[in-house]
XYZ file of C-alpha atoms in Angstrom:
494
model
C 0.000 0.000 0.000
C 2.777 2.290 0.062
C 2.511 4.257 -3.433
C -1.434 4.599 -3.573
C -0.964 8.641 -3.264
C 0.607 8.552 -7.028
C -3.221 7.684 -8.420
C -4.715 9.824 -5.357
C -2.723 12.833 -6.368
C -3.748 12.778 -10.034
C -7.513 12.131 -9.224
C -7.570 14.934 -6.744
C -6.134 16.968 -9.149
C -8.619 16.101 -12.258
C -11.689 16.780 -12.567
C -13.728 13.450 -13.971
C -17.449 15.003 -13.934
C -19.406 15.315 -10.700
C -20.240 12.106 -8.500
C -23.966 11.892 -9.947
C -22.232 11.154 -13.213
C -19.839 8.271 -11.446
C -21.873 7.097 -9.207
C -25.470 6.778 -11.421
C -27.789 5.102 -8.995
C -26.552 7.143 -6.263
C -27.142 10.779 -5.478
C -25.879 13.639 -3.410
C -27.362 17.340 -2.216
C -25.528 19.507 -0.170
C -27.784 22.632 -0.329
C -31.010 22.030 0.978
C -32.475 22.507 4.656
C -35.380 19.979 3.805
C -34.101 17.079 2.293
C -36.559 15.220 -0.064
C -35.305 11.596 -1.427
C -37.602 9.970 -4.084
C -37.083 6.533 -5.146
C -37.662 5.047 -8.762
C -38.720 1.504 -8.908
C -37.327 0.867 -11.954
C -34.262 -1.350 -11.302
C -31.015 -0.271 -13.195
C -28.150 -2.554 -14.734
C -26.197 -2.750 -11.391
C -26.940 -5.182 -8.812
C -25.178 -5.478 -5.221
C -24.882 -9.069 -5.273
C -23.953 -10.870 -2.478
C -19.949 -11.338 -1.501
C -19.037 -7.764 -2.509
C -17.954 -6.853 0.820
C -14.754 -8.441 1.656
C -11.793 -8.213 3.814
C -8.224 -8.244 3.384
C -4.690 -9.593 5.395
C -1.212 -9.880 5.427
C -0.147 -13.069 4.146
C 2.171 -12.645 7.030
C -0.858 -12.442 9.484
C -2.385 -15.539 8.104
C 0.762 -17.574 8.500
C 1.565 -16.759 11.845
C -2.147 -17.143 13.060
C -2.978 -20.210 11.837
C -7.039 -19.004 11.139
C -9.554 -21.808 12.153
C -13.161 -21.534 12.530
C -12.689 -21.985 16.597
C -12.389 -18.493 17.032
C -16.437 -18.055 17.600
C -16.513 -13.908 17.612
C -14.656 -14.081 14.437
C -16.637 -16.659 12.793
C -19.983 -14.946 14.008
C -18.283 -11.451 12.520
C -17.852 -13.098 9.201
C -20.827 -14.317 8.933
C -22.785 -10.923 9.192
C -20.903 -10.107 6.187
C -21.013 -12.670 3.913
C -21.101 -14.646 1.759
C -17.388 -12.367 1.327
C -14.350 -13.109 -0.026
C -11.348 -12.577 2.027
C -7.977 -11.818 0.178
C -4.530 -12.867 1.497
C -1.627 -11.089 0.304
C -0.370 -7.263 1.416
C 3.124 -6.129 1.603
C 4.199 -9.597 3.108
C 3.320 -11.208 0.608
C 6.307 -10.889 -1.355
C 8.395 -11.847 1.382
C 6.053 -15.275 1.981
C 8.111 -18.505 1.498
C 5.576 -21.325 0.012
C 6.989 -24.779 1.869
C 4.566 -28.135 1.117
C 7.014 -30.444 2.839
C 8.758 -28.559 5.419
C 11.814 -27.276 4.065
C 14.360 -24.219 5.918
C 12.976 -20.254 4.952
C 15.328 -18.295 3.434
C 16.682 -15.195 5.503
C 14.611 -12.523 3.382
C 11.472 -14.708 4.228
C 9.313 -13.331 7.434
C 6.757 -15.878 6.950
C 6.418 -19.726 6.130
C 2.918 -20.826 4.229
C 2.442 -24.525 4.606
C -0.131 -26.935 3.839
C -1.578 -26.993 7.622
C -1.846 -23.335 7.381
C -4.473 -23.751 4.236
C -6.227 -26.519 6.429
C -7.065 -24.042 8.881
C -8.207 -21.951 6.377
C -10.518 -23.913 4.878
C -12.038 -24.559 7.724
C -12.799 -21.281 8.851
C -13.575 -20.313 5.040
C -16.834 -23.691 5.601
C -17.854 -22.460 8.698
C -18.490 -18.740 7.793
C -19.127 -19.454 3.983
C -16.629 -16.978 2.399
C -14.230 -17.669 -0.158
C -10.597 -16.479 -0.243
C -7.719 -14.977 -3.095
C -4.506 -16.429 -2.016
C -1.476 -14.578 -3.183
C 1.421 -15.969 -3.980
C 5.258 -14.312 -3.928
C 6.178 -12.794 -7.087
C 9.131 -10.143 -5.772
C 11.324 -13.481 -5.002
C 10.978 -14.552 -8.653
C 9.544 -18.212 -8.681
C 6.887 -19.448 -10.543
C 7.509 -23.252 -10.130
C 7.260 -22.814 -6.419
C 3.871 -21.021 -7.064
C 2.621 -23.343 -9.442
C 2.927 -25.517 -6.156
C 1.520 -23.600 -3.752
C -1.494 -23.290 -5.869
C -1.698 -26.892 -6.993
C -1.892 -27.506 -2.977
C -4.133 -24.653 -2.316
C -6.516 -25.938 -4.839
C -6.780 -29.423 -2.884
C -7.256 -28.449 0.067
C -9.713 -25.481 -0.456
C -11.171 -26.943 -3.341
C -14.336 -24.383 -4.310
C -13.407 -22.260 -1.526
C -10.649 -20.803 -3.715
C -11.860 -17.949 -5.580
C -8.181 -17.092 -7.135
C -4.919 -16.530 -7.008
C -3.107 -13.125 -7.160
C 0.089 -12.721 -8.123
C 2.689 -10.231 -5.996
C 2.033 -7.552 -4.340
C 1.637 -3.809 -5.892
C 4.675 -4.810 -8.834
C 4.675 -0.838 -9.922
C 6.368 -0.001 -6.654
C 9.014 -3.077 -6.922
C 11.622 -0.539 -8.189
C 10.632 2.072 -5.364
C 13.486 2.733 -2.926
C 11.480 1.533 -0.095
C 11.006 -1.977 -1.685
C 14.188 -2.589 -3.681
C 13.129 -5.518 -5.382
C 13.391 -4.662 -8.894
C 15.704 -2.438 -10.556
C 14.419 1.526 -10.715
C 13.991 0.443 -14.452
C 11.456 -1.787 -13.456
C 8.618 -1.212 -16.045
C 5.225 -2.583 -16.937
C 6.621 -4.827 -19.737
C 8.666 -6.289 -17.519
C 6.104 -6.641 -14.864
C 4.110 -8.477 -17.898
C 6.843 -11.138 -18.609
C 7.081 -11.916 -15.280
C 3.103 -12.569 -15.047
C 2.877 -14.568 -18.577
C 5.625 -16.730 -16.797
C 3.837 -17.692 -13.677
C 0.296 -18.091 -15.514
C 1.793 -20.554 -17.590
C 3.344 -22.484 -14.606
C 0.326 -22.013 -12.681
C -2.325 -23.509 -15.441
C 0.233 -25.710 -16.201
C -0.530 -28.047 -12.509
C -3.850 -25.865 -12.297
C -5.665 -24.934 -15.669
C -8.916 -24.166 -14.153
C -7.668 -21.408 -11.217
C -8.833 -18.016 -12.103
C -5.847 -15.599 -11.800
C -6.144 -12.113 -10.088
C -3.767 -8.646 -10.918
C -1.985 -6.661 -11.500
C -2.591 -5.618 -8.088
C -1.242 -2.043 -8.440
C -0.567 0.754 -5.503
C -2.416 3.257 -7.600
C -0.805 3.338 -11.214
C -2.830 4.068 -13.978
C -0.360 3.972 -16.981
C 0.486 0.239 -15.744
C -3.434 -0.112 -15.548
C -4.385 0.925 -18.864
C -1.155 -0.699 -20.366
C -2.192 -4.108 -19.011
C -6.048 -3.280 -19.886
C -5.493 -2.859 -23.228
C -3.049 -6.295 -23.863
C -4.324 -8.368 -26.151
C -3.137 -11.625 -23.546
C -4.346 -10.824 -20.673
C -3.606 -13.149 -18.264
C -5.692 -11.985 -15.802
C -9.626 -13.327 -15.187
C -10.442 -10.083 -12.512
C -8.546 -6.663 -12.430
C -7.236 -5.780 -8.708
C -5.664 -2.493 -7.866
C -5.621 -0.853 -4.772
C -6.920 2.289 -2.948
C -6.584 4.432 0.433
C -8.105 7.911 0.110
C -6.186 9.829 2.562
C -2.444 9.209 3.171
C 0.193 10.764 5.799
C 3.775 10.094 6.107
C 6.332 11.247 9.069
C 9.490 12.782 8.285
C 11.575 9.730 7.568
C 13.748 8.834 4.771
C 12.608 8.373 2.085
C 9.634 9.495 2.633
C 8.722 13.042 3.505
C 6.545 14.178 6.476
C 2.886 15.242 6.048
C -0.006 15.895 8.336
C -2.066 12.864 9.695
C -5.296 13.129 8.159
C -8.446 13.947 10.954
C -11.846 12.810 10.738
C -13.232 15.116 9.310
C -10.616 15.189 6.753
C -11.731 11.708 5.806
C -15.464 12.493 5.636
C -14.101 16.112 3.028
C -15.757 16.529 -0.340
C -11.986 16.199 -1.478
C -11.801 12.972 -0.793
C -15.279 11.609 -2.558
C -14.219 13.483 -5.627
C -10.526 11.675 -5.936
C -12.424 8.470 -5.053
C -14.808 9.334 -7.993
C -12.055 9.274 -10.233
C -9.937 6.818 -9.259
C -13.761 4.706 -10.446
C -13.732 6.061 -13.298
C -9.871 4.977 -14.262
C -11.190 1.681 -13.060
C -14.098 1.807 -15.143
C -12.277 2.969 -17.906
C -10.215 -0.231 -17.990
C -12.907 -2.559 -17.494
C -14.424 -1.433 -20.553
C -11.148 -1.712 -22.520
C -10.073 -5.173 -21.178
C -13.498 -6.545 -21.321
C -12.319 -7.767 -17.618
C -14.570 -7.455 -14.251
C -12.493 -4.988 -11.574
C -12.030 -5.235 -8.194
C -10.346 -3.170 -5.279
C -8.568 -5.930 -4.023
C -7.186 -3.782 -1.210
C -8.414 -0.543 0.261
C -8.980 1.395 3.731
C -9.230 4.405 4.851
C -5.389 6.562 5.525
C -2.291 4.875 4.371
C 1.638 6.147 5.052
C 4.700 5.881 3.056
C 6.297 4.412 6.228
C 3.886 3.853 9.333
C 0.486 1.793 9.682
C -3.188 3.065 9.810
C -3.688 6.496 10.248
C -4.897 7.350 13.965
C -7.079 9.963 13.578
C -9.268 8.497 11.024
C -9.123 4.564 11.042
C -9.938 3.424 14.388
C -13.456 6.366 14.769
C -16.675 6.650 14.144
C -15.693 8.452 11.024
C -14.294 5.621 8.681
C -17.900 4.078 9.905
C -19.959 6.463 7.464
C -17.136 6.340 4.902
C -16.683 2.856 4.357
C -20.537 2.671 4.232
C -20.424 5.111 1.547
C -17.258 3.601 -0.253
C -18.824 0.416 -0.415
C -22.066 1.117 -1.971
C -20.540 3.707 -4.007
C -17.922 1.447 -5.904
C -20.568 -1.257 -5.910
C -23.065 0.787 -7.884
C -20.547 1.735 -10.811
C -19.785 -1.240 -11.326
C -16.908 -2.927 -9.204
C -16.878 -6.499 -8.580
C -15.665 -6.472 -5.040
C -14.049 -4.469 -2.247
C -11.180 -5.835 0.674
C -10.598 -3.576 3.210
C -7.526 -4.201 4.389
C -6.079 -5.188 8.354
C -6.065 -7.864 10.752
C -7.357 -9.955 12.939
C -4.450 -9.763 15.782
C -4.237 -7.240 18.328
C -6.116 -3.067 17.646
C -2.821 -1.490 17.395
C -3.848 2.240 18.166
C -2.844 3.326 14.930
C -3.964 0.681 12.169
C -6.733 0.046 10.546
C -9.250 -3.306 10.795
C -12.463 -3.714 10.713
C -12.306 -7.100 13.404
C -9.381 -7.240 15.421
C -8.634 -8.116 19.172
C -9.004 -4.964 21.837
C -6.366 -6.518 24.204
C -3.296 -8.709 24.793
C -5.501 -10.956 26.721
C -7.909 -11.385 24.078
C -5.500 -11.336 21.359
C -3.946 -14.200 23.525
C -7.102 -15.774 23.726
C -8.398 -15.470 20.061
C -11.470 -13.229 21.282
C -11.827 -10.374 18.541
C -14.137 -6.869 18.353
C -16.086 -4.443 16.072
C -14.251 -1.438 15.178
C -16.403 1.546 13.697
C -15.505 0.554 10.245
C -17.053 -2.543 10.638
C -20.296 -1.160 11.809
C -20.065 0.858 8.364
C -19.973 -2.583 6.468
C -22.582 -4.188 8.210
C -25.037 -1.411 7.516
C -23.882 -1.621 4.078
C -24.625 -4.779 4.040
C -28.437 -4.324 4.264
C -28.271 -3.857 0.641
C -26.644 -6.655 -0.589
C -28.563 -8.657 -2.577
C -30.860 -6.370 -4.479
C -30.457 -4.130 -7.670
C -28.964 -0.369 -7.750
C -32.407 1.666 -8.257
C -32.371 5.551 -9.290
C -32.608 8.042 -6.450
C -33.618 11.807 -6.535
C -33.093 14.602 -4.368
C -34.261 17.652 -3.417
C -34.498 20.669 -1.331
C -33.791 24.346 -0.330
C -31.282 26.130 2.272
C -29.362 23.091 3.688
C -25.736 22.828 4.415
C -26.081 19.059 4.624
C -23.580 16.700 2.713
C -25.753 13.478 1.896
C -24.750 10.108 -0.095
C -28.048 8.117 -0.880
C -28.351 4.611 -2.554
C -31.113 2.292 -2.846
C -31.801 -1.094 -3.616
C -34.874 -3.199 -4.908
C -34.995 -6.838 -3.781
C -37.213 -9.384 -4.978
C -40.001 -9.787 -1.980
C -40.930 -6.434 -3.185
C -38.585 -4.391 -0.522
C -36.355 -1.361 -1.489
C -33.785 -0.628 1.096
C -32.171 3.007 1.963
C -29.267 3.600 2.941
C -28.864 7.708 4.041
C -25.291 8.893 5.027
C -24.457 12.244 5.916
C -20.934 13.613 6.298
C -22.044 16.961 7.841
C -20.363 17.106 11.730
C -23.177 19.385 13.347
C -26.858 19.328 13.902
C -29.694 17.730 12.475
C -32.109 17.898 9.368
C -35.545 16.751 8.491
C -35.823 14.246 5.278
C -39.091 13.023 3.839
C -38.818 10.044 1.771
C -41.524 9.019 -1.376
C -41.794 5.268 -2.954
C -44.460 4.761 -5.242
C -46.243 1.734 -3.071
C -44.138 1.387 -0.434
C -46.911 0.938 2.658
C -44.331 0.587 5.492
C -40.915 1.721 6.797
C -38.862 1.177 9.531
C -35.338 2.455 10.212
C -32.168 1.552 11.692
C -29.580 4.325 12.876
C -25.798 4.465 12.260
C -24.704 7.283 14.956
C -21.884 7.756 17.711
C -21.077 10.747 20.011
C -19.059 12.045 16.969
C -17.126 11.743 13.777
C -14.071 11.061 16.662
C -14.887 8.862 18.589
C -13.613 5.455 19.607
C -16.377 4.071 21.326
C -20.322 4.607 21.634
C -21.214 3.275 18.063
C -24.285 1.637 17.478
C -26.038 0.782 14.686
C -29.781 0.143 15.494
C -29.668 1.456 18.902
C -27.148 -1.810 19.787
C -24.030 -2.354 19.573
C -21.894 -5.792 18.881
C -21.688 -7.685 22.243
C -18.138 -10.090 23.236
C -19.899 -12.906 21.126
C -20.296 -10.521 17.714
C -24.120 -10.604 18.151
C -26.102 -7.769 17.706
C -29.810 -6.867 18.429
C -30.939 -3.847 16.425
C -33.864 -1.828 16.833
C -35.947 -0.988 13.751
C -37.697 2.401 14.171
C -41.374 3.051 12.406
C -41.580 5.871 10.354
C -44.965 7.643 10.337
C -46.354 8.091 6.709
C -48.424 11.286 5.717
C -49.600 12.214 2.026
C -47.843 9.349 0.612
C -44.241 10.459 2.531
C -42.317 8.747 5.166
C -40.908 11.195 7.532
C -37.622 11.044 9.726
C -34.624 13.371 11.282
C -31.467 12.246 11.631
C -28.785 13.943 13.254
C -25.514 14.621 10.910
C -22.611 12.939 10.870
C -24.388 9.649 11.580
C -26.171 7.490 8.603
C -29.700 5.435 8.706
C -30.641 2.356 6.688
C -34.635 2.610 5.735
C -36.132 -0.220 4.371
C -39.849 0.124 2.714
C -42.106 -2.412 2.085
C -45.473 -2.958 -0.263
């Protein structure tokens, strides 16, 4: 993750058309004090299907860890959010050694995959009914070993095994903070090395779908390896973190942490607009599904997370929006990227364990982003619909998607990035006869603790017991206020 700002920088500084135009079955308003939302029930080309929402971890993570299904708040976690796909790979991933019978690591290896490692896995993978990208080492050029790892992988996970990805983010291999390519590195070498280890991989394997090119953020590589006639790749993956931050260490050169609020900016939702629309663009041209194989929400040149924005209540309403915004333009599939060891106060994850004693004990939490997913969630499963807004005299920034499902149910899913106050929003479907709602909120865009979604919040075990508020209908309108910075998910019903 460490060169994503190259693609943030350039889509910050372009302008790609406003977000109504990348994000089509989505809208926003930010100048209205009465906020009216009215829903079409004509169903567009997008749907949110099911396994969308995924999560990503260090292959390093994974091989230290040993993941099971005996960890119960993890498996119950999962769960919520699936059927996912969880992605192994990161940084560590080209420093992985592959081992089926046991043999010594070499000294640049800090972490050993073997085939008990991929039991585990498939274990937890039946229990919470996900499916999983395995990457495999590319920096330490070796296809044959690969080729194995994959030929064992397949065995042992059998359907469970959505694909394999190969390396880790190969535009930055020439980077001075990686060093393991030449500075020359380039995209047509990058290629070669990928034809080479498809062909050893489908050589053992023929029928494993192959995932890349994985990229930090590079869109010349992108639409150089869109536009090959060869591709070797069944699903594009590249990579994205909205805000970044870096201290003053060599080589990389210090810049302010990002805050809350900065995450929640209109800044940011334009750059993540375009960095869609590169994606979208290549799509198109390699006649390839896309999918951001990694993302979250503040990387660093050289330090993990970002702590003013990844462990609050902020990266809640973002990855809510983020989620449903990629989904409705068309990507395949998000991973947001972090662990499921100990909260370090600085990273980012979604699940991870609040304590040396739980981390000890395998016992594992929600974070705020998670909450974010889970009401995301709510919409999985039904297809993008049109949504209109309108209003007068409001200062309120508002993302709003909606989704028709097939038991004749549209679901609503309101986020507002404003930090102050409240507003009043009226909401029209043509037959809708009921509506309840469930609230995202917290104390504030800052805070740690105090998130709820549905008035509850995720006990030790993972469970949660939301409430579902009744919205009173007059004149063929459901009314409700919500206070800003907070989100609600609405769902109406014939």
């Amino acid at each position: 993750m460490l060169f994503v700002i190259v693609l943030v920088a350039i889509v910050l500084g372009s302008h790609f058309g406003d977000s109504v135009t990348v994000r089509p079955t989505g809208s926003t308003i930010s100048s209205s004090r009465y906020v009216t939302i009215d829903i079409s029930r004509v169903p567009q080309k997008r749907s949110f299907a099911p396994g969308t929402i995924g999560l990503s971890i260090e292959i390093s993570r994974f091989a230290t860890q040993r993941l099971g299904a005996d960890n119960r708040a993890l498996v119950t976690y999962l769960r919520q959010l699936g059927p996912g796909v969880l992605r192994i790979g990161g940084n560590s991933v080209d420093y992985s050694w592959w081992t089926g019978n046991g043999e010594q690591a070499p000294a640049w290896a800090t972490s050993t995959v073997t085939p008990s490692a991929l039991v585990g896995l498939r274990e937890l993978l039946v229990a919470v009914g996900w499916r999983v990208i395995l990457g495999v080492d590319l920096g330490h050029f070796d296809p044959s070993r690969a080729a194995n790892e994959t030929q064992t992988a397949k065995r042992i996970l059998g359907s469970r095994l959505l694909g394999i990805e190969i390396g880790n983010e190969p535009d930055a291999y020439g980077a001075k903070q990686v060093k393991l390519r030449p500075s020359s590195y380039s995209v047509l070498d990058y290629m070669a090395e990928a034809a080479v280890y498809a062909g050893s991989i489908h050589t053992v394997s023929p029928d494993v779908s192959l995932f890349g090119p994985d990229l930090s953020g590079n869109p010349e590589w992108l639409s150089r390896l869109a536009s090959t006639t060869h591709q070797p790749f069944g699903v594009l993956t590249e990579h994205l973190y909205p805000t970044l931050y870096s201290v003053a260490k060599a080589p990389c050169k210090g810049t302010p942490v990002p805050t809350a609020a900065d995450l929640l900016a209109p800044e940011v939702r334009d750059g993540e607009n375009g960095f869609l629309q590169v994606l979208a663009n290549a799509a198109r041209v390699a006649r390839r599904r896309v999918r951001i194989s990694e993302t979250n929400d503040t990387a660093s040149c050289d330090a993990p997370g970002g702590p003013a924005t990844s462990p609050v209540f902020a990266s809640a309403l973002w990855s809510l929006d983020w989620v449903l915004r990629a989904a409705s333009t068309g990507v395949a599939g998000l991973n947001f990227h972090g662990n499921f060891g100990l909260c370090l106060p600085n990273t980012f994850s979604p699940i991870c364990a609040p304590t040396a004693y739980a981390f000890d004990h395998g016992q594992v939490t929600a974070r705020p982003e998670y909450y974010g997913l889970f009401a995301a969630r709510q919409l999985e499963g039904g297809d993008f619909v049109p949504v209109a807004l309108s209003g007068r005299n409001t200062s309120e920034a508002l993302a709003v998607y909606a989704t028709e499902h097939r038991h004749e149910t549209v679901t609503v899913a309101i986020d507002s990035f404003a930090v102050a106050g409240s507003g009043p929003l009226r909401i029209k479907l043509r037959g809708a006869q009921t509506a309840s709602a469930e609230f995202l909120e917290a104390p504030s865009v800052s805070a740690t603790t105090g998130v709820s979604f549905g008035r509850s919040s995720f006990d030790a075990t993972g469970e949660l017991n939301p409430v579902r508020v009744t919205l009173a209908k007059r004149r063929g309108y459901f009314y409700l206020e919500m206070h800003r910075a907070s989100a609600v998910i609405v769902t109406l019903r014939r």
